[in-house]
Tab-separated table of C-alpha atoms and ligand atoms in Angstrom:
chain	number	residue	atom	x	y	z
A	123	MET	CA	-71.019	-37.886	-4.726
A	124	ALA	CA	-67.966	-38.290	-2.530
A	125	THR	CA	-65.242	-36.026	-1.229
A	126	VAL	CA	-61.615	-36.970	-1.828
A	127	GLU	CA	-58.636	-35.848	0.222
A	128	VAL	CA	-54.975	-36.774	0.553
A	129	ASP	CA	-53.262	-36.474	3.927
A	130	GLN	CA	-49.829	-35.224	2.950
A	131	ASP	CA	-48.557	-35.954	6.471
A	132	LEU	CA	-49.014	-39.661	5.685
A	133	CYS	CA	-48.205	-39.770	1.955
A	134	VAL	CA	-44.839	-41.374	1.157
A	135	GLY	CA	-44.809	-40.242	-2.471
A	136	ASP	CA	-44.759	-43.640	-4.163
A	137	GLU	CA	-46.993	-42.283	-6.971
A	138	ILE	CA	-49.361	-45.251	-6.942
A	139	CYS	CA	-52.528	-43.143	-6.818
A	140	ALA	CA	-51.380	-40.726	-9.517
A	141	ALA	CA	-50.434	-43.649	-11.772
A	142	MET	CA	-53.762	-45.407	-11.182
A	143	GLU	CA	-56.061	-42.399	-11.383
A	144	PRO	CA	-54.302	-39.394	-12.919
A	145	GLU	CA	-57.609	-37.587	-13.368
A	146	ILE	CA	-58.004	-37.429	-9.592
A	147	PHE	CA	-54.473	-37.472	-8.125
A	148	GLU	CA	-51.296	-35.669	-9.086
A	149	MET	CA	-47.762	-35.471	-7.724
A	150	ARG	CA	-46.533	-31.985	-6.913
A	151	ASP	CA	-43.078	-30.449	-6.549
A	152	ASP	CA	-42.798	-31.520	-2.907
A	153	GLY	CA	-42.964	-35.156	-4.050
A	154	LEU	CA	-46.348	-35.770	-2.448
A	155	ALA	CA	-49.760	-36.566	-3.883
A	156	TYR	CA	-52.605	-34.059	-4.054
A	157	VAL	CA	-56.142	-34.123	-5.356
A	158	VAL	CA	-56.270	-32.436	-8.761
A	159	ASP	CA	-57.896	-29.016	-8.516
A	160	GLY	CA	-61.622	-29.384	-9.079
A	161	GLN	CA	-61.703	-33.102	-8.189
A	162	GLU	CA	-62.259	-32.653	-4.458
A	163	GLU	CA	-65.825	-33.845	-5.089
A	164	VAL	CA	-66.404	-36.739	-7.484
A	165	ASP	CA	-69.462	-38.506	-8.875
A	166	GLY	CA	-70.348	-41.785	-10.530
A	167	ASP	CA	-67.494	-43.959	-11.746
A	168	MET	CA	-64.978	-41.549	-10.269
A	169	VAL	CA	-66.102	-42.499	-6.756
A	170	ALA	CA	-65.141	-46.122	-7.381
A	171	ALA	CA	-61.886	-45.005	-8.990
A	172	ALA	CA	-61.026	-42.899	-5.952
A	173	ARG	CA	-61.842	-45.807	-3.653
A	174	GLU	CA	-59.611	-48.158	-5.622
A	175	ALA	CA	-56.737	-45.728	-5.287
A	176	ALA	CA	-57.451	-45.352	-1.573
A	177	ASP	CA	-57.380	-49.140	-1.186
A	178	ALA	CA	-54.071	-49.288	-3.064
A	179	CYS	CA	-52.395	-46.591	-0.973
A	180	PRO	CA	-49.982	-48.386	1.379
A	181	VAL	CA	-50.285	-45.795	4.144
A	182	ASP	CA	-54.035	-45.045	3.974
A	183	ALA	CA	-53.370	-41.418	3.105
A	184	ILE	CA	-56.394	-41.129	0.794
A	185	ILE	CA	-59.721	-40.337	2.396
A	186	VAL	CA	-62.915	-40.890	0.382
A	187	GLU	CA	-66.141	-39.955	2.142
A	188	GLU	CA	-69.656	-40.337	0.755
B	279	SF4	S1	-50.741	-43.968	-3.068
B	279	SF4	FE1	-50.730	-42.993	-1.016
B	279	SF4	S2	-48.582	-42.869	-0.444
B	279	SF4	FE2	-48.671	-43.246	-2.634
B	279	SF4	S3	-48.519	-41.223	-3.569
B	279	SF4	FE3	-50.709	-41.740	-3.363
B	279	SF4	S4	-51.336	-40.870	-1.369
B	279	SF4	FE4	-49.099	-40.932	-1.420
């Protein structure tokens, strides 16, 4: 189990996370990434997926905490 957050103050809207892991991240009308409703806590393979997206984010806007 891990919690997933996006810091919209850091996000630059390049859509990398949403393209990599659309089950966890989505782009909203403001052009920034958000965690999909209901995915604020993830389990199993989704933890690794969230971490991969966090590693790929160029501005470290994705926070994954176990
Ligand atoms: S990868 Fe980072 S900067 Fe890019 S959209 Fe996702 S949170 Fe924003």
